[in-house]
Short mmCIF file of C-alpha atoms in Angstrom, two decimals:
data_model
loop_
_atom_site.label_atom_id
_atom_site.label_comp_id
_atom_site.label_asym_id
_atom_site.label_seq_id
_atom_site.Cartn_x
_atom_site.Cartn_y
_atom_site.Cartn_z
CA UNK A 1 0.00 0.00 0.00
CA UNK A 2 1.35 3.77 -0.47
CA UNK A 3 2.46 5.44 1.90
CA UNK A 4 0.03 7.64 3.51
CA UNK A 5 -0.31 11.38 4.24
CA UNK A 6 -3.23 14.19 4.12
CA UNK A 7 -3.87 16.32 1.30
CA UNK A 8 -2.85 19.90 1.97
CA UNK A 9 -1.70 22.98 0.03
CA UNK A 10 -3.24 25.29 -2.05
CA UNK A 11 -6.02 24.08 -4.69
CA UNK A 12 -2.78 24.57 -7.52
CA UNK A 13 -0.38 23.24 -5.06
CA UNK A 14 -3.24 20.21 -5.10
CA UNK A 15 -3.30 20.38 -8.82
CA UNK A 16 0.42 19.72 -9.29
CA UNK A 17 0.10 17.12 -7.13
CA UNK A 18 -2.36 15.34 -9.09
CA UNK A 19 -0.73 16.12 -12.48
CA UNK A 20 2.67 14.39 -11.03
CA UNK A 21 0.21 11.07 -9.89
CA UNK A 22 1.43 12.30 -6.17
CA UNK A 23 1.03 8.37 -4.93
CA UNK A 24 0.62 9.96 -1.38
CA UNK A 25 -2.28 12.81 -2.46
CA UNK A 26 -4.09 9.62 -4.12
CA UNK A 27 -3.98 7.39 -1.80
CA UNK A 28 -5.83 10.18 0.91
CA UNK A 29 -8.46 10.51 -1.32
CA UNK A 30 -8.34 6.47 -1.54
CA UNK A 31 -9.08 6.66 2.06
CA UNK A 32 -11.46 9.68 2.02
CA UNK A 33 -8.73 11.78 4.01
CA UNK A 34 -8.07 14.20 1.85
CA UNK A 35 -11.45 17.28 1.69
CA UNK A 36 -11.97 18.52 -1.38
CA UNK A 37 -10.24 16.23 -3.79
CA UNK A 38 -13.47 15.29 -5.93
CA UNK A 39 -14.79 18.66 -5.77
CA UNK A 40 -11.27 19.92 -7.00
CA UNK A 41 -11.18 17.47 -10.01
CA UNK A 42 -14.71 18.09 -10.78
CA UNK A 43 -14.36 22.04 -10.78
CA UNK A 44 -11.10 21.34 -12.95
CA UNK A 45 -12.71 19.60 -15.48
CA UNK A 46 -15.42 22.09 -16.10
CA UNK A 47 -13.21 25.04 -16.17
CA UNK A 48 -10.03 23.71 -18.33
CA UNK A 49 -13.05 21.63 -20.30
CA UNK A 50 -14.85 24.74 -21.09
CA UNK A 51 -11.81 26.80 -22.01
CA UNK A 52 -11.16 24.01 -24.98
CA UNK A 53 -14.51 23.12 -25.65
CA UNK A 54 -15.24 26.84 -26.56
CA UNK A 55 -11.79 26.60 -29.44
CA UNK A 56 -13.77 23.32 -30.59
CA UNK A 57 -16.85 25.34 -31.61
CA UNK A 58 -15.62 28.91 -31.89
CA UNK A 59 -14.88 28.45 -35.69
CA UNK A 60 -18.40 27.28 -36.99
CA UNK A 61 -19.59 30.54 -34.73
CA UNK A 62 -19.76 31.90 -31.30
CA UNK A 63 -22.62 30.65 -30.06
CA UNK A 64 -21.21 26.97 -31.51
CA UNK A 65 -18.49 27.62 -29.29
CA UNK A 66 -20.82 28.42 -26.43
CA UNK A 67 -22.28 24.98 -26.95
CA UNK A 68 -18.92 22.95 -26.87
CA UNK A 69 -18.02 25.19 -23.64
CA UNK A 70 -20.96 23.32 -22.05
CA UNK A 71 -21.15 19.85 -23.57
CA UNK A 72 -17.40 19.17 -23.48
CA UNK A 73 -17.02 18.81 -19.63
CA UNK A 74 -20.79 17.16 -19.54
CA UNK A 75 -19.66 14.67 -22.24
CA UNK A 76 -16.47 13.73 -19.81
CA UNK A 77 -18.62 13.35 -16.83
CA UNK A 78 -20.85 10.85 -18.88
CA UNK A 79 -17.82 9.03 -20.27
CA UNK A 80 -15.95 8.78 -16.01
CA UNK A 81 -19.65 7.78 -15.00
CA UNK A 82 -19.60 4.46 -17.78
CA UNK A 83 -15.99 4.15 -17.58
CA UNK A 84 -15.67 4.38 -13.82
CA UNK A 85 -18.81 1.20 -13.64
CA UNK A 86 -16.57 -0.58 -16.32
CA UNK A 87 -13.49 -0.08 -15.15
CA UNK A 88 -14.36 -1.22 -11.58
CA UNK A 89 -15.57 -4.79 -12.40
CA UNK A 90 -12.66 -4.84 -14.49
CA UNK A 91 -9.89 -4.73 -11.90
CA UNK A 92 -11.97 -6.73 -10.05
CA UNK A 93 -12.09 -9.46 -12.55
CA UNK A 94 -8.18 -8.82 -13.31
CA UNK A 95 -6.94 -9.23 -9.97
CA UNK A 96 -5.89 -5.72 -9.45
CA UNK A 97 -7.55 -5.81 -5.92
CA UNK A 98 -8.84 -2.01 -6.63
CA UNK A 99 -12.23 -1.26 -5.25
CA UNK A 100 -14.75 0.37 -7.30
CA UNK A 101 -14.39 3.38 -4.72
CA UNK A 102 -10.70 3.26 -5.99
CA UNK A 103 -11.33 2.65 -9.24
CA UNK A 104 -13.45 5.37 -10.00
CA UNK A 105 -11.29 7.77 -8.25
CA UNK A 106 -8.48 6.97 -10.24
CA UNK A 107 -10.87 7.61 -13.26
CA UNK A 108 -11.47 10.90 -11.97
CA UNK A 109 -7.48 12.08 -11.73
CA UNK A 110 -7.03 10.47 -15.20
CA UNK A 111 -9.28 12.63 -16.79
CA UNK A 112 -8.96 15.63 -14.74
CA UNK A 113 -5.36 15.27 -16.09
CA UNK A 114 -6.25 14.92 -19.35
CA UNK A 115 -8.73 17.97 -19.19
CA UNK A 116 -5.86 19.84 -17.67
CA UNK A 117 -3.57 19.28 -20.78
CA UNK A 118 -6.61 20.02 -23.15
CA UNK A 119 -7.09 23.47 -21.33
CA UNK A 120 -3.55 24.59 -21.22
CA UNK A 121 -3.58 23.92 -25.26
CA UNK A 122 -6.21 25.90 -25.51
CA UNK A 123 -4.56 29.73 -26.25
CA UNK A 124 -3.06 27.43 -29.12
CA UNK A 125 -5.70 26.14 -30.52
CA UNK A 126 -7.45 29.38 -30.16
CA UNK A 127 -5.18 30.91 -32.02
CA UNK A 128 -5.44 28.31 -34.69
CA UNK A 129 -9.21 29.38 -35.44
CA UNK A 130 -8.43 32.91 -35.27
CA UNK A 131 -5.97 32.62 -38.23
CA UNK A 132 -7.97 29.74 -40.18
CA UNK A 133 -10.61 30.58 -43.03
CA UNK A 134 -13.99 31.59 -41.85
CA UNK A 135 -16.61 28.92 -41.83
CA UNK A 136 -18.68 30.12 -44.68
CA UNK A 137 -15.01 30.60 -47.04
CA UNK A 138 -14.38 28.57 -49.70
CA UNK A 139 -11.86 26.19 -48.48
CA UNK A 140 -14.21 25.54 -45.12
CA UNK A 141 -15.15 21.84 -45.51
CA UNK A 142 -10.79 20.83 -46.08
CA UNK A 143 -10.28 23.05 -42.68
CA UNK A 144 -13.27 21.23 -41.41
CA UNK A 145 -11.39 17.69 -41.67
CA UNK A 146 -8.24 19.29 -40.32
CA UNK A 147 -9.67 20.57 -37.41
CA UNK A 148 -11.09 17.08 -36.93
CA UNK A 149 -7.85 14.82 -37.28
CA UNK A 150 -5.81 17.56 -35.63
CA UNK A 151 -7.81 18.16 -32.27
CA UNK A 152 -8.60 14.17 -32.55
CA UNK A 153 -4.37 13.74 -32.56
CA UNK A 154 -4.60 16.45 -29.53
CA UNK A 155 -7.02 14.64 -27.43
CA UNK A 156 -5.73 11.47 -27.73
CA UNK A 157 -2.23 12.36 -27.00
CA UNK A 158 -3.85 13.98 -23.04
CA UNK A 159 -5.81 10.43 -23.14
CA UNK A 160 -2.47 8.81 -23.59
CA UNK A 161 -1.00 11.45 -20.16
CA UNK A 162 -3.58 10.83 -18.43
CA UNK A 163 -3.43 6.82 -18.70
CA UNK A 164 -0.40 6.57 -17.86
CA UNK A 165 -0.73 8.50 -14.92
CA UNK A 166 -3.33 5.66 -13.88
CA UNK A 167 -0.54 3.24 -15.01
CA UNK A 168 1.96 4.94 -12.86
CA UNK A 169 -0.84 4.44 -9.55
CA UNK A 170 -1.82 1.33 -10.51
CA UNK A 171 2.03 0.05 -9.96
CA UNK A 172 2.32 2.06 -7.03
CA UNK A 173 -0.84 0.47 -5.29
CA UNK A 174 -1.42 -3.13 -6.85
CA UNK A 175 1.29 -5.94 -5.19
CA UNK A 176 0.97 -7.64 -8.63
CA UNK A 177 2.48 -6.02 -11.57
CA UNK A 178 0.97 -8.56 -14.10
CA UNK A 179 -2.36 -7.30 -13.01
CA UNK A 180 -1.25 -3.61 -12.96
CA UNK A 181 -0.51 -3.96 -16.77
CA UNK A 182 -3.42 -6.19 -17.55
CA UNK A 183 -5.74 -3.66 -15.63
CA UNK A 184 -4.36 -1.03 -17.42
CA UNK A 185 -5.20 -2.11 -20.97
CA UNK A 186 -8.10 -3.00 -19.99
CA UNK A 187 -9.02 0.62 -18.96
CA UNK A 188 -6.82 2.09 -22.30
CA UNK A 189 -9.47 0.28 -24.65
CA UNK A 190 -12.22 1.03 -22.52
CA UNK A 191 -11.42 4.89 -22.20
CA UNK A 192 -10.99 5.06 -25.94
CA UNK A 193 -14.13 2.96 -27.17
CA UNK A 194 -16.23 4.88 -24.85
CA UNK A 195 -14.81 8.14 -24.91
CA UNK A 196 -14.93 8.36 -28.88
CA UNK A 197 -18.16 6.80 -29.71
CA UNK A 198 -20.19 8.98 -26.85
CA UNK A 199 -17.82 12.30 -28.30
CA UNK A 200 -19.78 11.15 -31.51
CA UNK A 201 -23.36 10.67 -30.11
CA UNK A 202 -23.11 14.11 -28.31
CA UNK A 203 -21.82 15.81 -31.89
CA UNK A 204 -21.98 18.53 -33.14
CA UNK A 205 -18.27 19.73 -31.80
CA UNK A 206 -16.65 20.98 -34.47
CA UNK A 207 -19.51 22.15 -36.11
CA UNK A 208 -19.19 21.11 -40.05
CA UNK A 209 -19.90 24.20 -41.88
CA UNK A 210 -22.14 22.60 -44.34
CA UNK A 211 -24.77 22.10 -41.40
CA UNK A 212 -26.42 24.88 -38.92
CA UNK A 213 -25.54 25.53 -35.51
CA UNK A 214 -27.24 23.05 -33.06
CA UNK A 215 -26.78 21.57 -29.64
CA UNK A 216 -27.23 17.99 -30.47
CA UNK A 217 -27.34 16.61 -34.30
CA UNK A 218 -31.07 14.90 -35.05
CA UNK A 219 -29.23 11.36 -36.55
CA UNK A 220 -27.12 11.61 -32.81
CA UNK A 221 -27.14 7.75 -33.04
CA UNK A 222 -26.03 7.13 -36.53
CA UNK A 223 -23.02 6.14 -37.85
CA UNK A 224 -19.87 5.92 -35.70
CA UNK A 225 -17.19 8.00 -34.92
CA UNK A 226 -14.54 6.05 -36.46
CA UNK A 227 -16.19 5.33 -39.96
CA UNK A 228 -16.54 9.60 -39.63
CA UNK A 229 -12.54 9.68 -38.93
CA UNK A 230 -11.83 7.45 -41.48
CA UNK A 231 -13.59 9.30 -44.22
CA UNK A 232 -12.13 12.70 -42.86
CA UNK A 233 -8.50 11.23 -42.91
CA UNK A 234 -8.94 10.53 -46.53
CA UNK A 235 -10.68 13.47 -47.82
CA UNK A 236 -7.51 15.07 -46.41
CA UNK A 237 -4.66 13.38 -48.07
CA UNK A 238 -6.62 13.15 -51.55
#
């Protein structure tokens, strides 16, 4: 087990913490030691969320990128709720000895890590918009796909952070390494299947300038997101 102290410090102090997989900061909130953790992570997530949710939409039009603000941290909430069920039986099944309590908790730092990384590329990303063709230019649809597969590279390099950040706990806590690493796949595949195919459900958040501005598109469960990435990466390199 890791070695054991309470959570203090400033909330950024905290932050750091969390962003270094601190194996003493987790394992208080393991316990339920440490105040404030969850509500830390949670308040983390909507903020940094927000901030690159709004770059997502910003492009198609402001009030797109209102939408994103909003439906990017929701959609990660969704995805650690499903995840966080899944991932629990799996480390029970696995052998990693993890409790669902524990399980979900190191859901929560995963993605609050990833969100993290998302927010603090946001300026760039910002500025990418600013200086890209307007939605309603010529050349919108190409920039369309490239915002796609480039934000899509973006998010999945923070998925890959933030994973490993559960790997790096997952050592530290589990006795058996075997399990660690099996447990760990396990939650890699899950976090991507999930995470992409509910990203596509709750679409529009790009917004494709051939379609209006909308909260939610009408065919939400049609298609799937990687038939849609697919098609995008080959429009590209036509």
């Amino acid at each position: 087990m890791m070695t054991t102290t309470t959570q203090t410090g400033s909330p950024l102090r905290q932050l750091g913490d969390l962003c270094r997989a601190d194996a003493s900061v987790i394992d208080a909130w393991f316990e339920g030691r440490a105040n404030g953790g969850v509500r830390l992570c949670c308040l983390s997530i909507m903020i940094a969320g927000g901030l690159y949710g709004f770059t997502l939409g910003y492009w198609r039009a402001p009030e797109m990128g209102a939408y994103v603000a909003l439906k990017l941290p929701l959609l990660i909430f969704v995805v650690l709720l499903v995840n966080g069920l899944i991932n629990g039986m799996l480390a029970q099944v696995l052998g990693s000895g993890l409790s669902f309590r524990q399980s979900l908790t190191m859901s929560l730092v995963s993605f609050t890590t990833v969100t993290l990384i998302l927010g603090a590329l946001s300026p760039i990303t910002f500025f990418m918009v600013v200086n890209a063709p307007a939605s309603d230019s010529v050349g919108a649809v190409r920039w369309h796909q490239i915002f796609m597969v480039t934000h899509t590279a973006l998010i999945a390099y923070a998925g890959v952070v933030g994973n490993y950040k559960s790997y790096r706990l997952l050592v530290g806590i589990t006795d058996d390494l075997a399990a660690a690493r099996r447990t760990f796949m396990a939650w890699l595949v899950t976090n991507l299947f999930v995470g992409t195919q509910l990203s596509y459900t709750m679409r529009p958040f790009f917004g494709n300038p051939l379609k209006g501005v909308e909260l939610f598109r009408d065919d939400a469960f049609g298609g799937s997101f990687y038939e849609v990435l697919l098609h995008s990466l080959m429009r590209i390199f036509q």
